[in-house]
Amino acid sequence: MAGVRLTSRDIRSESRLVVVRALLAAGEASRNGLAEATGLSLGTVSTIVQDLLKYGIVTESRLLGGGIGRPTTGLRLNADRGRVVGFYLEDRYLEATVFDAALGELTTVEAVSDESVAEADGIIAWIDRTLDTALERAQAKREDVIGVGILLPGGMQRPVKAATAPDAIWLHLDRVRDTLGLPVVVDNPLKAIATAELWLGAGRRVANAVTVSLGFGVGAGIIQDGAIVRGATNAAGEWGHSLLAFEGRQCQCGRMGCVEAYVGVPGIRRTLAETAPDHPLAAEPEDAEGPEGFDLIAALADAAEAGDPAAVAVIDRSAHYLGAALADLVAILNPEVIALTGWAAWPTWRERVAPIVRRRVREDSPGDAAADLEIELSPSCGMEGIAAIALERFMRDIGLVTTRVIPAL
Amino acid sequence: MAGVRLTSRDIRSESRLVVVRALLAAGEASRNGLAEATGLSLGTVSTIVQDLLKYGIVTESRLLGGGIGRPTTGLRLNADRGRVVGFYLEDRYLEATVFDAALGELTTVEAVSDESVAEADGIIAWIDRTLDTALERAQAKREDVIGVGILLPGGMQRPVKAATAPDAIWLHLDRVRDTLGLPVVVDNPLKAIATAELWLGAGRRVANAVTVSLGFGVGAGIIQDGAIVRGATNAAGEWGHSLLAFEGRQCQCGRMGCVEAYVGVPGIRRTLAETAPDHPLAAEPEDAEGPEGFDLIAALADAAEAGDPAAVAVIDRSAHYLGAALADLVAILNPEVIALTGWAAWPTWRERVAPIVRRRVREDSPGDAAADLEIELSPSCGMEGIAAIALERFMRDIGLVTTRVIPAL
């Protein structure tokens, strides 16, 4: 990595992003208010605002002063600067959400395919058609679109061959860009959820936070001093593939003993199969990746509610696994907030799961590193995050920011 | 944590630190050279240099141009701005190193106490006397000292009572400051080694690196985008107390299955005791924390060299444990470099341990996240790091930087 600059984040560009995020948080603010909110000098804020006005990212309004004195000029993000479209692509499911340039949600459309498509032309055409539908519904034209972001679940690494629709997009990103005729960015849900939390959630009030996604797969998004930790190859946050147990359960990634093999949905099913092999919920469904996975969680919660001892035991055991694995994040990163998405939102969370998780995290974390830690359910969604990433990419393309871009994306 | 600013790192202050580190790396540089090295504009660099000149952190020299043209003004860190003193304190061992203000090492003195002292007055007087000796040897006066840094091993948390000399310093930091009459900063070796790596080592060429300390205790120092990750309470980096094995070996921290219980020196002894209970090296020494610990490593390496199958098995097993645990750091942080200190420097590292560790890290890391990872032995030492932290603290005290200071320190 010789030749890398001393600092990979260009500091001027970072200041611009900080101002944009402060405006998004405030809705409307004066230059003085922005200086106060960001810690930048009024002079720096004024220079930055001038640049943002010039490129139409920000627009001036008129605020009335608090009472005495002249009215102050207010600033807001310019929602009409253009449209940003986020896509979420699974094997047979495509969702598109149109946002304005202040990340206000305008409309969402869903499309389902009867069969899985792993062939690039078909998928790209599907995305293209769905984009038209979504834009029409949002009363927008394609030339209004300043950025497209595609969420690719699982895509922590560029795949070797196209086995699923997301794989095909990874491998044919240039063709996607050519067909849509638009700037396109792809990223995985871990980074997108963390970005949403950074722009719109806990990242507004704390410097260090971790978002944790609990689904079929599990992983983390790391916010450190106001930026997403991506690492050398955008693979940072793969906490799901860190060890819970050396030489433990086989994980779908090939490694043994990963966190995911215990707290991912199939891992919870496996805990059930170990606890009560003949339990009706322990049977493998035909498509373990589908919604059946989350149905298991809901069914387990219902069974526990009804007093099923095996269900109670599995939920408690899973809560201990999760707490222990979250304590590892505390040991390594010592965040102020851990924000959970996915099955943490299951019905028994508040009554049964959260107390065990919180106690286990506190007990297992070094010293009192978790004493003031907040563990909360995150309202953030990946779609907002991928839209924020696309907006950031747009600012990069017009020269306003110099965010480091991972080559693969 | 309400009320925390949107960005905890003041961006102007960060730019100043970036310029200081660039000058330290270059030795001597022009304003243009600094702009090129840092990615800052020439105007910003000039403003920063003006501030640094005003406070005497930087001094002007005269560089001859490359040939044609006027000579350019060169800049260097002003070594004569003052002296920085680093201390390393164990229970019965005290070391002091005097540095100039460009972090050039001037002299080191060592002091050994016959008995352990956990009583604050005695330890503070000991530090005070050793400071006099070190300054005399460096031909410096106490009023030349702009900062003192004390490395406290193990001190990841403020202790509850003074059981050892480092504990007493933690608990009576104000009295240390009063007695010395100097600004004093304390930190643990994990953060100090990472700081040394950031200012003087791999942190110069890559944005993301992790330093790993392997001793009686083990831990990590995390460099992320040119800054040390400290977390909410300076506890970040406690990788040694993340899980290797759920419900595994008892760790000295109270948790079960920590990485430290497998790759710390006592953990290696335990692996030996499990592998060959009657092996002469498996006997617990009276003082497991003392240098006897590192002697075990050397003795194991010698025994392996001589063909002792138990020693070979233990070294191999420990290398697998270490590789698996480092892969967790790759999964979570995806660094470009992992730099090891401590027992990784043992004689069999290059031939026997490193190949196993590297292969295991590559195999266990998600996807090809470790494909380009460099795993190297770090030449960095905590003493340089704590001096850099003390220098940074001095710049903070005179208002040049606004580095976030963890309350405990």
CSV table of N, CA and C in Angstrom, one decimal, chain A residues 253-354:
chain,number,residue,atom,x,y,z
A,253,CYS,N,-20.0,-20.1,6.1
A,253,CYS,CA,-18.9,-19.5,5.4
A,253,CYS,C,-17.7,-20.4,5.3
A,254,GLY,N,-17.8,-21.6,6.0
A,254,GLY,CA,-16.7,-22.5,5.9
A,254,GLY,C,-15.9,-22.6,7.2
A,255,ARG,N,-15.8,-21.5,7.9
A,255,ARG,CA,-15.1,-21.5,9.2
A,255,ARG,C,-15.9,-22.2,10.3
A,256,MET,N,-15.2,-22.7,11.3
A,256,MET,CA,-16.0,-23.3,12.4
A,256,MET,C,-16.1,-22.4,13.6
A,257,GLY,N,-17.3,-22.3,14.2
A,257,GLY,CA,-17.4,-21.6,15.4
A,257,GLY,C,-17.8,-20.1,15.3
A,258,CYS,N,-18.2,-19.7,14.1
A,258,CYS,CA,-18.5,-18.2,13.9
A,258,CYS,C,-19.7,-17.8,14.8
A,259,VAL,N,-19.8,-16.6,15.1
A,259,VAL,CA,-20.9,-16.0,15.8
A,259,VAL,C,-22.2,-16.3,15.1
A,260,GLU,N,-22.2,-16.2,13.7
A,260,GLU,CA,-23.3,-16.4,12.9
A,260,GLU,C,-23.9,-17.8,13.1
A,261,ALA,N,-23.1,-18.8,13.3
A,261,ALA,CA,-23.6,-20.2,13.4
A,261,ALA,C,-24.3,-20.4,14.7
A,262,TYR,N,-24.3,-19.3,15.6
A,262,TYR,CA,-25.1,-19.4,16.9
A,262,TYR,C,-26.2,-18.4,17.0
A,263,VAL,N,-26.0,-17.2,16.4
A,263,VAL,CA,-27.1,-16.2,16.5
A,263,VAL,C,-27.8,-15.9,15.2
A,264,GLY,N,-27.3,-16.4,14.1
A,264,GLY,CA,-28.1,-16.3,12.9
A,264,GLY,C,-29.3,-17.2,13.0
A,265,VAL,N,-30.3,-17.0,12.2
A,265,VAL,CA,-31.6,-17.8,12.3
A,265,VAL,C,-31.3,-19.3,12.2
A,266,PRO,N,-30.5,-19.7,11.2
A,266,PRO,CA,-30.2,-21.2,11.2
A,266,PRO,C,-29.5,-21.7,12.4
A,267,GLY,N,-28.7,-20.8,13.0
A,267,GLY,CA,-28.0,-21.1,14.2
A,267,GLY,C,-29.0,-21.3,15.4
A,268,ILE,N,-30.0,-20.5,15.4
A,268,ILE,CA,-31.0,-20.6,16.5
A,268,ILE,C,-31.8,-21.9,16.3
A,269,ARG,N,-32.1,-22.3,15.0
A,269,ARG,CA,-32.7,-23.5,14.7
A,269,ARG,C,-31.8,-24.7,15.2
A,270,ARG,N,-30.6,-24.6,15.0
A,270,ARG,CA,-29.6,-25.6,15.4
A,270,ARG,C,-29.6,-25.8,16.9
A,271,THR,N,-29.6,-24.7,17.6
A,271,THR,CA,-29.7,-24.7,19.1
A,271,THR,C,-31.0,-25.5,19.5
A,272,LEU,N,-32.1,-25.2,18.8
A,272,LEU,CA,-33.3,-25.9,19.1
A,272,LEU,C,-33.2,-27.4,18.8
A,273,ALA,N,-32.5,-27.7,17.6
A,273,ALA,CA,-32.4,-29.1,17.3
A,273,ALA,C,-31.5,-29.9,18.3
A,274,GLU,N,-30.5,-29.1,18.9
A,274,GLU,CA,-29.6,-29.7,19.9
A,274,GLU,C,-30.4,-29.9,21.2
A,275,THR,N,-31.3,-28.9,21.5
A,275,THR,CA,-32.0,-28.9,22.8
A,275,THR,C,-33.1,-29.9,22.8
A,276,ALA,N,-33.9,-29.9,21.6
A,276,ALA,CA,-35.1,-30.8,21.5
A,276,ALA,C,-35.2,-31.2,20.1
A,277,PRO,N,-34.4,-32.3,19.8
A,277,PRO,CA,-34.3,-32.8,18.4
A,277,PRO,C,-35.7,-33.1,17.7
A,278,ASP,N,-36.7,-33.5,18.5
A,278,ASP,CA,-38.0,-33.8,17.9
A,278,ASP,C,-39.0,-32.7,17.9
A,279,HIS,N,-38.5,-31.5,18.3
A,279,HIS,CA,-39.5,-30.4,18.3
A,279,HIS,C,-39.9,-30.1,16.9
A,280,PRO,N,-41.2,-29.8,16.7
A,280,PRO,CA,-41.7,-29.6,15.3
A,280,PRO,C,-41.0,-28.4,14.7
A,281,LEU,N,-40.6,-27.4,15.4
A,281,LEU,CA,-39.9,-26.2,14.8
A,281,LEU,C,-38.5,-26.5,14.4
A,282,ALA,N,-38.0,-27.7,14.8
A,282,ALA,CA,-36.6,-28.0,14.6
A,282,ALA,C,-36.3,-28.5,13.1
A,283,ALA,N,-37.4,-28.9,12.5
A,283,ALA,CA,-37.3,-29.4,11.1
A,283,ALA,C,-36.8,-28.3,10.2
A,284,GLU,N,-35.8,-28.7,9.3
A,284,GLU,CA,-35.3,-27.7,8.3
A,284,GLU,C,-36.4,-27.4,7.3
A,285,PRO,N,-36.7,-26.2,7.0
A,285,PRO,CA,-37.6,-25.9,5.9
A,285,PRO,C,-36.9,-26.1,4.6
A,286,GLU,N,-37.7,-26.1,3.6
A,286,GLU,CA,-37.1,-26.3,2.3
A,286,GLU,C,-36.1,-25.2,1.9
A,287,ASP,N,-36.6,-24.0,2.1
A,287,ASP,CA,-35.8,-22.8,1.8
A,287,ASP,C,-35.5,-22.0,3.0
A,288,ALA,N,-34.4,-22.4,3.6
A,288,ALA,CA,-34.0,-21.8,4.9
A,288,ALA,C,-33.7,-20.3,4.9
A,289,GLU,N,-33.5,-19.8,3.6
A,289,GLU,CA,-33.1,-18.4,3.5
A,289,GLU,C,-34.3,-17.5,3.4
A,290,GLY,N,-35.4,-18.1,3.1
A,290,GLY,CA,-36.6,-17.3,2.9
A,290,GLY,C,-37.3,-16.8,4.1
A,291,PRO,N,-38.4,-16.3,4.0
A,291,PRO,CA,-39.1,-15.8,5.2
A,291,PRO,C,-39.4,-16.8,6.2
A,292,GLU,N,-39.4,-18.1,5.8
A,292,GLU,CA,-39.5,-19.2,6.8
A,292,GLU,C,-38.6,-19.0,8.0
A,293,GLY,N,-37.4,-18.4,7.7
A,293,GLY,CA,-36.4,-18.2,8.7
A,293,GLY,C,-36.9,-17.3,9.8
A,294,PHE,N,-37.5,-16.2,9.4
A,294,PHE,CA,-38.1,-15.3,10.4
A,294,PHE,C,-39.3,-15.8,11.1
A,295,ASP,N,-40.1,-16.7,10.3
A,295,ASP,CA,-41.2,-17.3,10.9
A,295,ASP,C,-40.8,-18.2,12.1
A,296,LEU,N,-39.6,-18.8,12.0
A,296,LEU,CA,-39.2,-19.6,13.1
A,296,LEU,C,-39.0,-18.8,14.4
A,297,ILE,N,-38.5,-17.6,14.2
A,297,ILE,CA,-38.3,-16.7,15.4
A,297,ILE,C,-39.6,-16.4,16.0
A,298,ALA,N,-40.6,-16.0,15.1
A,298,ALA,CA,-41.9,-15.7,15.6
A,298,ALA,C,-42.6,-16.9,16.3
A,299,ALA,N,-42.4,-18.1,15.7
A,299,ALA,CA,-43.0,-19.3,16.2
A,299,ALA,C,-42.4,-19.6,17.6
A,300,LEU,N,-41.1,-19.5,17.7
A,300,LEU,CA,-40.4,-19.8,18.9
A,300,LEU,C,-40.9,-18.8,20.0
A,301,ALA,N,-41.0,-17.5,19.6
A,301,ALA,CA,-41.5,-16.5,20.6
A,301,ALA,C,-42.9,-16.9,21.1
A,302,ASP,N,-43.8,-17.3,20.2
A,302,ASP,CA,-45.1,-17.7,20.5
A,302,ASP,C,-45.1,-18.9,21.5
A,303,ALA,N,-44.3,-19.9,21.1
A,303,ALA,CA,-44.2,-21.1,21.9
A,303,ALA,C,-43.7,-20.8,23.3
A,304,ALA,N,-42.7,-19.9,23.4
A,304,ALA,CA,-42.2,-19.6,24.7
A,304,ALA,C,-43.3,-18.9,25.6
A,305,GLU,N,-44.0,-18.0,24.9
A,305,GLU,CA,-45.1,-17.3,25.5
A,305,GLU,C,-46.1,-18.3,26.1
A,306,ALA,N,-46.3,-19.4,25.3
A,306,ALA,CA,-47.3,-20.4,25.8
A,306,ALA,C,-46.7,-21.4,26.8
A,307,GLY,N,-45.4,-21.1,27.1
A,307,GLY,CA,-44.9,-22.0,28.2
A,307,GLY,C,-44.1,-23.2,27.7
A,308,ASP,N,-43.8,-23.3,26.4
A,308,ASP,CA,-43.0,-24.4,25.9
A,308,ASP,C,-41.6,-24.3,26.4
A,309,PRO,N,-41.2,-25.3,27.2
A,309,PRO,CA,-39.9,-25.2,27.9
A,309,PRO,C,-38.7,-25.2,26.9
A,310,ALA,N,-38.8,-26.0,25.8
A,310,ALA,CA,-37.7,-26.0,24.8
A,310,ALA,C,-37.6,-24.7,24.2
A,311,ALA,N,-38.7,-24.0,23.9
A,311,ALA,CA,-38.6,-22.7,23.2
A,311,ALA,C,-38.0,-21.7,24.2
A,312,VAL,N,-38.4,-21.8,25.5
A,312,VAL,CA,-37.8,-20.9,26.5
A,312,VAL,C,-36.3,-21.1,26.6
A,313,ALA,N,-35.9,-22.4,26.6
A,313,ALA,CA,-34.5,-22.7,26.7
A,313,ALA,C,-33.7,-22.2,25.5
A,314,VAL,N,-34.3,-22.3,24.3
A,314,VAL,CA,-33.5,-21.9,23.1
A,314,VAL,C,-33.4,-20.4,23.1
A,315,ILE,N,-34.5,-19.7,23.5
A,315,ILE,CA,-34.4,-18.2,23.5
A,315,ILE,C,-33.4,-17.8,24.5
A,316,ASP,N,-33.4,-18.3,25.7
A,316,ASP,CA,-32.5,-17.9,26.7
A,316,ASP,C,-31.0,-18.2,26.2
A,317,ARG,N,-30.8,-19.4,25.7
A,317,ARG,CA,-29.5,-19.8,25.3
A,317,ARG,C,-29.0,-18.8,24.1
A,318,SER,N,-29.9,-18.5,23.2
A,318,SER,CA,-29.6,-17.6,22.1
A,318,SER,C,-29.2,-16.2,22.6
A,319,ALA,N,-30.0,-15.8,23.7
A,319,ALA,CA,-29.7,-14.5,24.3
A,319,ALA,C,-28.3,-14.5,24.9
A,320,HIS,N,-27.9,-15.6,25.5
A,320,HIS,CA,-26.6,-15.7,26.1
A,320,HIS,C,-25.5,-15.6,25.0
A,321,TYR,N,-25.7,-16.4,23.9
A,321,TYR,CA,-24.8,-16.4,22.8
A,321,TYR,C,-24.7,-14.9,22.3
A,322,LEU,N,-25.8,-14.3,22.1
A,322,LEU,CA,-25.8,-12.9,21.5
A,322,LEU,C,-25.1,-12.0,22.5
A,323,GLY,N,-25.4,-12.1,23.8
A,323,GLY,CA,-24.7,-11.2,24.8
A,323,GLY,C,-23.2,-11.4,24.8
A,324,ALA,N,-22.8,-12.6,24.8
A,324,ALA,CA,-21.4,-12.9,24.8
A,324,ALA,C,-20.7,-12.4,23.5
A,325,ALA,N,-21.4,-12.5,22.4
A,325,ALA,CA,-20.8,-12.1,21.1
A,325,ALA,C,-20.8,-10.5,21.0
A,326,LEU,N,-21.8,-9.9,21.6
A,326,LEU,CA,-21.8,-8.4,21.6
A,326,LEU,C,-20.7,-7.9,22.6
A,327,ALA,N,-20.4,-8.6,23.7
A,327,ALA,CA,-19.4,-8.2,24.6
A,327,ALA,C,-18.0,-8.2,23.9
A,328,ASP,N,-17.8,-9.1,22.9
A,328,ASP,CA,-16.6,-9.0,22.1
A,328,ASP,C,-16.5,-7.7,21.3
A,329,LEU,N,-17.6,-7.2,20.8
A,329,LEU,CA,-17.6,-5.9,20.1
A,329,LEU,C,-17.3,-4.8,21.1
A,330,VAL,N,-17.8,-4.9,22.4
A,330,VAL,CA,-17.5,-3.9,23.4
A,330,VAL,C,-16.0,-4.0,23.7
A,331,ALA,N,-15.4,-5.2,23.9
A,331,ALA,CA,-14.0,-5.4,24.2
A,331,ALA,C,-13.2,-4.7,23.1
A,332,ILE,N,-13.5,-4.9,21.9
A,332,ILE,CA,-12.6,-4.4,20.8
A,332,ILE,C,-12.9,-3.0,20.5
A,333,LEU,N,-14.2,-2.5,20.5
A,333,LEU,CA,-14.5,-1.2,20.0
A,333,LEU,C,-15.0,-0.2,21.1
A,334,ASN,N,-15.5,-0.8,22.2
A,334,ASN,CA,-15.9,0.1,23.4
A,334,ASN,C,-16.9,1.2,22.9
A,335,PRO,N,-18.0,0.8,22.2
A,335,PRO,CA,-18.9,1.8,21.7
A,335,PRO,C,-19.8,2.4,22.7
A,336,GLU,N,-20.4,3.6,22.4
A,336,GLU,CA,-21.3,4.2,23.3
A,336,GLU,C,-22.7,3.6,23.1
A,337,VAL,N,-23.0,3.1,21.9
A,337,VAL,CA,-24.3,2.6,21.5
A,337,VAL,C,-24.1,1.3,20.7
A,338,ILE,N,-24.9,0.3,21.0
A,338,ILE,CA,-25.1,-0.8,20.0
A,338,ILE,C,-26.6,-0.8,19.6
A,339,ALA,N,-26.8,-0.6,18.3
A,339,ALA,CA,-28.2,-0.5,17.8
A,339,ALA,C,-28.5,-1.8,16.9
A,340,LEU,N,-29.5,-2.5,17.3
A,340,LEU,CA,-29.8,-3.8,16.7
A,340,LEU,C,-30.9,-3.7,15.7
A,341,THR,N,-30.8,-4.5,14.6
A,341,THR,CA,-31.9,-4.6,13.7
A,341,THR,C,-32.1,-6.1,13.4
A,342,GLY,N,-33.2,-6.5,12.8
A,342,GLY,CA,-33.4,-7.9,12.5
A,342,GLY,C,-34.2,-8.6,13.6
A,343,TRP,N,-33.9,-9.8,13.9
A,343,TRP,CA,-34.7,-10.6,14.8
A,343,TRP,C,-34.8,-10.1,16.2
A,344,ALA,N,-33.9,-9.1,16.5
A,344,ALA,CA,-34.0,-8.5,17.9
A,344,ALA,C,-35.3,-7.8,18.0
A,345,ALA,N,-36.0,-7.5,16.9
A,345,ALA,CA,-37.3,-6.9,17.1
A,345,ALA,C,-38.4,-7.9,17.3
A,346,TRP,N,-38.0,-9.2,17.6
A,346,TRP,CA,-39.1,-10.2,17.8
A,346,TRP,C,-39.9,-9.9,19.1
A,347,PRO,N,-41.0,-10.5,19.2
A,347,PRO,CA,-42.0,-10.1,20.2
A,347,PRO,C,-41.4,-10.3,21.6
A,348,THR,N,-40.6,-11.3,21.9
A,348,THR,CA,-40.1,-11.5,23.3
A,348,THR,C,-38.9,-10.6,23.6
A,349,TRP,N,-38.5,-9.8,22.7
A,349,TRP,CA,-37.2,-9.0,23.0
A,349,TRP,C,-37.3,-8.3,24.3
A,350,ARG,N,-38.2,-7.4,24.4
A,350,ARG,CA,-38.2,-6.6,25.6
A,350,ARG,C,-38.3,-7.3,26.9
A,351,GLU,N,-39.2,-8.3,27.0
A,351,GLU,CA,-39.5,-9.0,28.3
A,351,GLU,C,-38.4,-10.0,28.6
A,352,ARG,N,-38.0,-10.8,27.6
A,352,ARG,CA,-37.2,-12.0,27.9
A,352,ARG,C,-35.8,-11.8,27.4
A,353,VAL,N,-35.6,-11.4,26.1
A,353,VAL,CA,-34.3,-11.4,25.5
A,353,VAL,C,-33.4,-10.3,26.0
A,354,ALA,N,-33.9,-9.1,25.9
A,354,ALA,CA,-33.0,-7.9,26.2
A,354,ALA,C,-32.4,-7.9,27.6
